[in-house]
Short mmCIF file of C-alpha atoms and ligand atoms in Angstrom, two decimals:
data_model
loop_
_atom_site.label_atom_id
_atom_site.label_comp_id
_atom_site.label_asym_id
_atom_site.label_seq_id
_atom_site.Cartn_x
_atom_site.Cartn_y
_atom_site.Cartn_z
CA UNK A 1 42.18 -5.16 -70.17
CA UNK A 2 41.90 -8.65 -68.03
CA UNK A 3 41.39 -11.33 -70.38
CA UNK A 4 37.08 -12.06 -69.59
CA UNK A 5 36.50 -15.59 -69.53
CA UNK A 6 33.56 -16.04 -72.11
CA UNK A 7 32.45 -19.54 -71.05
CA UNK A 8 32.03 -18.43 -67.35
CA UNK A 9 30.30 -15.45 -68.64
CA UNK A 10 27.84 -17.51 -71.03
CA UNK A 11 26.95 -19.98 -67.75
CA UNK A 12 25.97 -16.55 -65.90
CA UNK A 13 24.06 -15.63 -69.16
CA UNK A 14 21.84 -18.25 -68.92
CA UNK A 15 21.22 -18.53 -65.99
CA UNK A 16 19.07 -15.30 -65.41
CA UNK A 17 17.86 -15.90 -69.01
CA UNK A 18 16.07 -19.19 -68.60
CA UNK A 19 14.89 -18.43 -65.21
CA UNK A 20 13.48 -14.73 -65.83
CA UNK A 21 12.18 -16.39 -69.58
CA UNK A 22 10.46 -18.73 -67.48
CA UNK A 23 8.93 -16.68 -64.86
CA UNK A 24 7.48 -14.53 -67.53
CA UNK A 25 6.25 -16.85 -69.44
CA UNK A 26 4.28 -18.65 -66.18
CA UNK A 27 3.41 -15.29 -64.48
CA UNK A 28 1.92 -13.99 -68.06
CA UNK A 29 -1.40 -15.98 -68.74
CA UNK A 30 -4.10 -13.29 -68.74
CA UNK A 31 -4.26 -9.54 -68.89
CA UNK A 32 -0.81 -8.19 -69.94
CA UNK A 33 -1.67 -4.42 -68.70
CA UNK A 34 -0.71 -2.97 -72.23
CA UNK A 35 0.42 0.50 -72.93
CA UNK A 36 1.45 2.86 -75.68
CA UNK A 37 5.01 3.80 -76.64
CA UNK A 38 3.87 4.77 -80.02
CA UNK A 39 0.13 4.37 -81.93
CA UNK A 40 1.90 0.77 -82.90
CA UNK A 41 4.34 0.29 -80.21
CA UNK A 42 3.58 -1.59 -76.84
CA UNK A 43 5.20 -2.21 -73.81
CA UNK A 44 3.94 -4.56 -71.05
CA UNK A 45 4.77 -4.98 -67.32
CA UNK A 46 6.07 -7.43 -68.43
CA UNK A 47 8.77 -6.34 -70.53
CA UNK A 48 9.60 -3.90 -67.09
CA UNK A 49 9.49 -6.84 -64.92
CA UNK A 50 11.77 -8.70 -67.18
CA UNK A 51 14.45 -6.29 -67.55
CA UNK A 52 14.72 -5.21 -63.49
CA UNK A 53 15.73 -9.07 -63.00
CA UNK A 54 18.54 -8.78 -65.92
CA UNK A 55 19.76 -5.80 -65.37
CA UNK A 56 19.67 -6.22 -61.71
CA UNK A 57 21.83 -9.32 -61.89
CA UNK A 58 23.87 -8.13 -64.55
CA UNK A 59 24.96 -5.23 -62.58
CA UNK A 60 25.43 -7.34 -59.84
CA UNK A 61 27.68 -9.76 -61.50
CA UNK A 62 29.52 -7.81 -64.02
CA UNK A 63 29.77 -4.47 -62.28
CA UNK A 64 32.14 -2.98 -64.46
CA UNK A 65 30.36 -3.78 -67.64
CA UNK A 66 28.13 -1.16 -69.33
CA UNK A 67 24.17 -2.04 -70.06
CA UNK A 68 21.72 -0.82 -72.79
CA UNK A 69 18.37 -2.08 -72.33
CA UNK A 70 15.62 -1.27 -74.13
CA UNK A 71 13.01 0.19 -71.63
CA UNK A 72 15.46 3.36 -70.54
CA UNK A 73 18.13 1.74 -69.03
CA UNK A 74 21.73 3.20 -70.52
CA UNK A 75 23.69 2.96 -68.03
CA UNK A 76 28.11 3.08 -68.45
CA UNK A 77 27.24 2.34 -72.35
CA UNK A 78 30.75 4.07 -72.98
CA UNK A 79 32.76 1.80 -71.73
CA UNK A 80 34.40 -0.69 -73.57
CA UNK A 81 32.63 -3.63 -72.75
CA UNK A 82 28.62 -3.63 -72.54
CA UNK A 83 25.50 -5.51 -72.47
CA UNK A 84 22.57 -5.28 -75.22
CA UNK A 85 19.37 -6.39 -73.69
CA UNK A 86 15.75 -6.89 -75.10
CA UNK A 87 13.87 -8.08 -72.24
CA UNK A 88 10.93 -8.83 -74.47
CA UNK A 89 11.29 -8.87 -77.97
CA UNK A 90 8.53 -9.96 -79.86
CA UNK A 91 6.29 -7.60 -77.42
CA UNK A 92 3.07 -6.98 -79.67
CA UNK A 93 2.70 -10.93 -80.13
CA UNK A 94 2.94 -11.67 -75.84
CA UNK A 95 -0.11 -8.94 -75.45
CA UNK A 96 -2.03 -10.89 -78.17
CA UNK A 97 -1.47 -14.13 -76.56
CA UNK A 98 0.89 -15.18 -79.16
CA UNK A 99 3.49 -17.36 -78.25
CA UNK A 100 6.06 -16.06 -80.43
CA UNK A 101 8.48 -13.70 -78.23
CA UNK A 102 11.92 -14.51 -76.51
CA UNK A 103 14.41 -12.39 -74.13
CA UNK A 104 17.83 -11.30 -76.22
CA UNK A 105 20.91 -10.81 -74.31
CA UNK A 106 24.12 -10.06 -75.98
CA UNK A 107 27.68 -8.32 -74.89
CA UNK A 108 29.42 -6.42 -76.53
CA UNK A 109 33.48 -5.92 -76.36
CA UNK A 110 35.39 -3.15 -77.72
CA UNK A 111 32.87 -2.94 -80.68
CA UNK A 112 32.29 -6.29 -81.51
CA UNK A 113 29.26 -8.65 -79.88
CA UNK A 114 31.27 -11.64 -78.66
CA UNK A 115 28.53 -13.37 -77.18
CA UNK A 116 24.92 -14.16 -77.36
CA UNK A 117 21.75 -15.37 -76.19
CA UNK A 118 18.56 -15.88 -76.45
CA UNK A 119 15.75 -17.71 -75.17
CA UNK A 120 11.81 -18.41 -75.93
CA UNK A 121 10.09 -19.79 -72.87
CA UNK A 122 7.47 -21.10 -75.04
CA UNK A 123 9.54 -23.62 -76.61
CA UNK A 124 12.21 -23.88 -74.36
CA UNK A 125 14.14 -22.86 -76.68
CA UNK A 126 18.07 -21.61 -75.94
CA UNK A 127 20.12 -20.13 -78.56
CA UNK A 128 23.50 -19.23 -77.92
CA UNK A 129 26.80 -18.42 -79.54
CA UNK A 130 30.47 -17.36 -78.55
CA UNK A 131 32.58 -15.99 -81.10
CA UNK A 132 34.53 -18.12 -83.13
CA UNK A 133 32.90 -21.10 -80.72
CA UNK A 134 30.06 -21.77 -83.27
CA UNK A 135 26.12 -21.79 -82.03
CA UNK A 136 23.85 -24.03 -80.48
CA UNK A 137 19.91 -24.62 -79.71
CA UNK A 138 19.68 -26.17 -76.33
CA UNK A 139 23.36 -27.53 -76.29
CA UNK A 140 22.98 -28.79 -79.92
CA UNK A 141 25.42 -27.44 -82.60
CA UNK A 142 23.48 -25.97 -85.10
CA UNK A 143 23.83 -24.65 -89.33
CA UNK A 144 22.42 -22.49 -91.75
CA UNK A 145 19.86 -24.12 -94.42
CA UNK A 146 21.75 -24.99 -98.03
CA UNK A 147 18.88 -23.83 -100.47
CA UNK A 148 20.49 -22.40 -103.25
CA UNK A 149 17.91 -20.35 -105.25
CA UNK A 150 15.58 -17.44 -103.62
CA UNK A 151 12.65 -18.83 -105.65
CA UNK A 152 12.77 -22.06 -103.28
CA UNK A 153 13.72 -20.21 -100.24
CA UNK A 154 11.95 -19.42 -97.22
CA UNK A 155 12.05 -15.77 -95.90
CA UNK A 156 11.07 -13.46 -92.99
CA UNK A 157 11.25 -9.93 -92.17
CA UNK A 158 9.55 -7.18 -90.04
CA UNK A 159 8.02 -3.67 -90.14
CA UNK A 160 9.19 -0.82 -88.12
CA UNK A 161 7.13 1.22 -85.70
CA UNK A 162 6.93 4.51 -88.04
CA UNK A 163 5.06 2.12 -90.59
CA UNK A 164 2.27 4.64 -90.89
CA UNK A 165 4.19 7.91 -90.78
CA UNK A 166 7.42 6.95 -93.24
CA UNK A 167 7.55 5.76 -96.57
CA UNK A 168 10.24 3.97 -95.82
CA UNK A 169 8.79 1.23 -94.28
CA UNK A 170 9.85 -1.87 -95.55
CA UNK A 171 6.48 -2.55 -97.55
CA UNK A 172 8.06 -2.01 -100.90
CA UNK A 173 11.01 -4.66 -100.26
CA UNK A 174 8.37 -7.09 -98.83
CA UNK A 175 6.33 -6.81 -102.10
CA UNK A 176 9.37 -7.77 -104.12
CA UNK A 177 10.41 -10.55 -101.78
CA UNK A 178 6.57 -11.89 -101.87
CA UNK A 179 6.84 -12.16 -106.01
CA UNK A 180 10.14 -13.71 -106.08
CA UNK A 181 10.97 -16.36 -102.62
CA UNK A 182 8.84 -19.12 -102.31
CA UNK A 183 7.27 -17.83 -99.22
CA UNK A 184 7.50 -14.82 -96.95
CA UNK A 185 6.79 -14.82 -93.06
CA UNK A 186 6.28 -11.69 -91.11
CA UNK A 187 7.08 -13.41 -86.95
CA UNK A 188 7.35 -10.43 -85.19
CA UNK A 189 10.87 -10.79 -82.76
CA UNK A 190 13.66 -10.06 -85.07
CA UNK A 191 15.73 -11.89 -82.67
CA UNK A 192 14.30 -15.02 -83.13
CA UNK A 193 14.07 -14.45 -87.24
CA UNK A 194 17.44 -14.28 -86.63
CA UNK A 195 18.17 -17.66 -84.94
CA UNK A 196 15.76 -19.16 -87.18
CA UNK A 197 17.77 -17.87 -89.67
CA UNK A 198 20.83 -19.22 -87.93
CA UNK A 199 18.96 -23.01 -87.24
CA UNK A 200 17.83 -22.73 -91.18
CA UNK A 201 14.27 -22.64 -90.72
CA UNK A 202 14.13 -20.26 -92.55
CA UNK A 203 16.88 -19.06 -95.53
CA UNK A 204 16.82 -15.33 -95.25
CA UNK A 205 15.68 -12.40 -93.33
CA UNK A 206 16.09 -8.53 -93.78
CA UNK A 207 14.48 -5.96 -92.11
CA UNK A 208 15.43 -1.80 -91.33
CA UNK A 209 15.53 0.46 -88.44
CA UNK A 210 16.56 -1.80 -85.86
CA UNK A 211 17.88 -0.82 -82.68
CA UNK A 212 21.02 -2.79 -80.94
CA UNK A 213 19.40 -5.09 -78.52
CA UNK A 214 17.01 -6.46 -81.01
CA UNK A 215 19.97 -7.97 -83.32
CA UNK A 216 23.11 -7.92 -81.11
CA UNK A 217 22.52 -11.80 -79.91
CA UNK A 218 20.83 -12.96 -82.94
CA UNK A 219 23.45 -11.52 -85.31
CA UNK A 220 26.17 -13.34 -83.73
CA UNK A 221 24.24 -16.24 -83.74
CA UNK A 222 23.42 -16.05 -87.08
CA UNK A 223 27.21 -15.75 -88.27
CA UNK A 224 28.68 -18.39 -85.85
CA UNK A 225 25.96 -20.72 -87.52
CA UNK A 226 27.56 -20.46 -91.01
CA UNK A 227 25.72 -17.65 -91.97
CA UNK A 228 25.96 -14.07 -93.29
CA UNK A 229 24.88 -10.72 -92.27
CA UNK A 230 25.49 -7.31 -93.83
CA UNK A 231 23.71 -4.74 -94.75
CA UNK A 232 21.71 -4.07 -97.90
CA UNK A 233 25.16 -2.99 -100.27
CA UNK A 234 26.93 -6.02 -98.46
CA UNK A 235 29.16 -3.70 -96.40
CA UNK A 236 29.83 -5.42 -92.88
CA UNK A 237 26.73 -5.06 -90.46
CA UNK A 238 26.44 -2.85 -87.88
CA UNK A 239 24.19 -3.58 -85.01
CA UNK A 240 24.08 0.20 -84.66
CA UNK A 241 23.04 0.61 -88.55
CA UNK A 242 19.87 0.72 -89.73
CA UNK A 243 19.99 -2.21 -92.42
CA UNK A 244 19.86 -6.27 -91.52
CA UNK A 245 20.50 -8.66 -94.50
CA UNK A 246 21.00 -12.11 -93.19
CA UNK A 247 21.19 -15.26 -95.11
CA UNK A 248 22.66 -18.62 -95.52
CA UNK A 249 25.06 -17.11 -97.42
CA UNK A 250 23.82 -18.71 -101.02
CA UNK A 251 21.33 -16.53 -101.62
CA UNK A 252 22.45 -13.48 -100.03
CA UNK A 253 23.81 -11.84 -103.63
CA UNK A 254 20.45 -12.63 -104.59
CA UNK A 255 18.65 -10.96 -101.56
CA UNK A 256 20.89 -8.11 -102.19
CA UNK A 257 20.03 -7.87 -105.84
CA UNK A 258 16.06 -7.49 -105.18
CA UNK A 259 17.16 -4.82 -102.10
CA UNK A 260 18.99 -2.57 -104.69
CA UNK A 261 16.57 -2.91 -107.47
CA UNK A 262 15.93 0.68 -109.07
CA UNK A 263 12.61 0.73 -108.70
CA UNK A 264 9.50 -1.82 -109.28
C1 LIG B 301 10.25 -5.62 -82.33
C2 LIG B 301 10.31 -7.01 -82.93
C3 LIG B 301 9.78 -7.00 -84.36
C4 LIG B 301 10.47 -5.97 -85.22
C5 LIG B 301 10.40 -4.62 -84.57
C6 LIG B 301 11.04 -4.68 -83.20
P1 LIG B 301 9.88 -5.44 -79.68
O1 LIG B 301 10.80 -5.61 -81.03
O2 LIG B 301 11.63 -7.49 -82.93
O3 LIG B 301 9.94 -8.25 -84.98
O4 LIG B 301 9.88 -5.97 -86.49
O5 LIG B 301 11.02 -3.66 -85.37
O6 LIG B 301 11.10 -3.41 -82.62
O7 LIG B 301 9.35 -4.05 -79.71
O8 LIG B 301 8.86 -6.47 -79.69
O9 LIG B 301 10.93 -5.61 -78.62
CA1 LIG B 302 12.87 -5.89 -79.86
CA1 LIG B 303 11.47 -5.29 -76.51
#
């Protein structure tokens, strides 16, 4: 395969990320025209109108690269290199109003996410990460926290959309997690608990039943920012597996060893 130039790539990246991000964010104030993917599980117009301006430009510029997108769009996702893209992540907080959402673009090559973005409008904020290049908010190297102990650490996590049909449903982990880190924050866009992860705001995050485009960016991020990510056994993580553990890297054994607790 033609050796892809990453850093032309990433330029292209952000490009439609800001500028959809930012169209969003300033056609957005008001009614968001909610409706139901699930009894839990929203999508807006805006999540559709967001993802026809990626995927349209993606296709445009990169037309021999795959795309997964997370309103229906799987398009070429068997070839060997191929875009992950949340338009909206962080979809129940932008109908409530609450600022706390971002747009998650990453690619994928031969198996392995080798770039990745992503962007919150609100706080024009711009993560981003090449691999092996390190990661940056807004042009700014940044590092994983160095808190040692779980007791002192700051943690987040999230709750999948089957909360109220399966039993596994994260509630018993974030019980555990509320007795023994210092605190425990519940954002709701996994891809920015990622990248917070990755900027060490915060020191850990875990969560289950993900899908692809809500952790291929932030994962990536997250590593190239000193951190670590597996999944709850600490076998490598998958961004098509069904566990996230991600951590500054002290505390993950400790993370792991309140995950694989028998029982409380
Ligand atoms: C959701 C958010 C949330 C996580 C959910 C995701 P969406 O994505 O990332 O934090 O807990 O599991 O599905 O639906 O807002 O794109
Ligand atoms: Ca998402
Ligand atoms: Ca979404």
């Amino acid at each position: 395969m033609e050796k892809i130039k990453l850093d032309e790539i990433l330029n292209k990246v952000i490009k439609v990320i800001v500028s959809t991000g930012d169209r969003i964010y300033r056609l957005s104030s008001g009614r968001k025209h909610v409706s139901y993917k699930g009894a839990v599980n929203l999508v807006t117009r805006f999540d559709k109108i967001s993802q026809k301006r990626i995927v349209e430009y993606l296709k445009k510029q990169f037309p021999d690269y795959g795309i997964l997108s997370e309103e229906d769009v799987n398009y070429g996702t068997s070839r060997e290199i191929k875009w992950l893209v949340d338009p909206l992540d962080g979809t129940t907080n932008f109908a409530h109003d609450l600022p706390i959402w971002a747009i998650s673009i990453g690619l994928e090559v031969e198996g392995e996410v080798v770039l990745g973005v992503v962007y919150d409008p609100t706080r024009k904020e711009l993560f981003s990460a090449l691999k092996g290049k390190g990661a940056f908010l807004n042009g700014k190297k940044i590092s994983v926290s160095k808190t040692k102990k779980l007791g002192h650490s700051l943690l987040v996590t999230g709750f999948p959309y089957d909360i109220r049909e399966s039993k596994d449903n994260n509630l018993n982990y974030f019980a555990r997690f509320c007795l023994e880190a210092q605190a425990v924050r519940r954002l709701g866009s996994a891809a920015l608990d990622l990248c917070y992860t990755a900027c060490g705001r915060f020191d850990g995050y875990w969560e289950i039943k993900l899908a692809p485009w809500d952790q291929a960016a932030g994962s990536l991020i997250l590593k190239e920012a000193g951190g670590m990510i597996t999944d709850f056994k600490g076998r490598p993580f998958n961004i098509y597996g069904k566990e996230v553990l991600g951590s500054n890297g002290y505390i993950h054994t400790q993370m792991m060893d309140v995950l694989n607790r028998r029982s409380d």
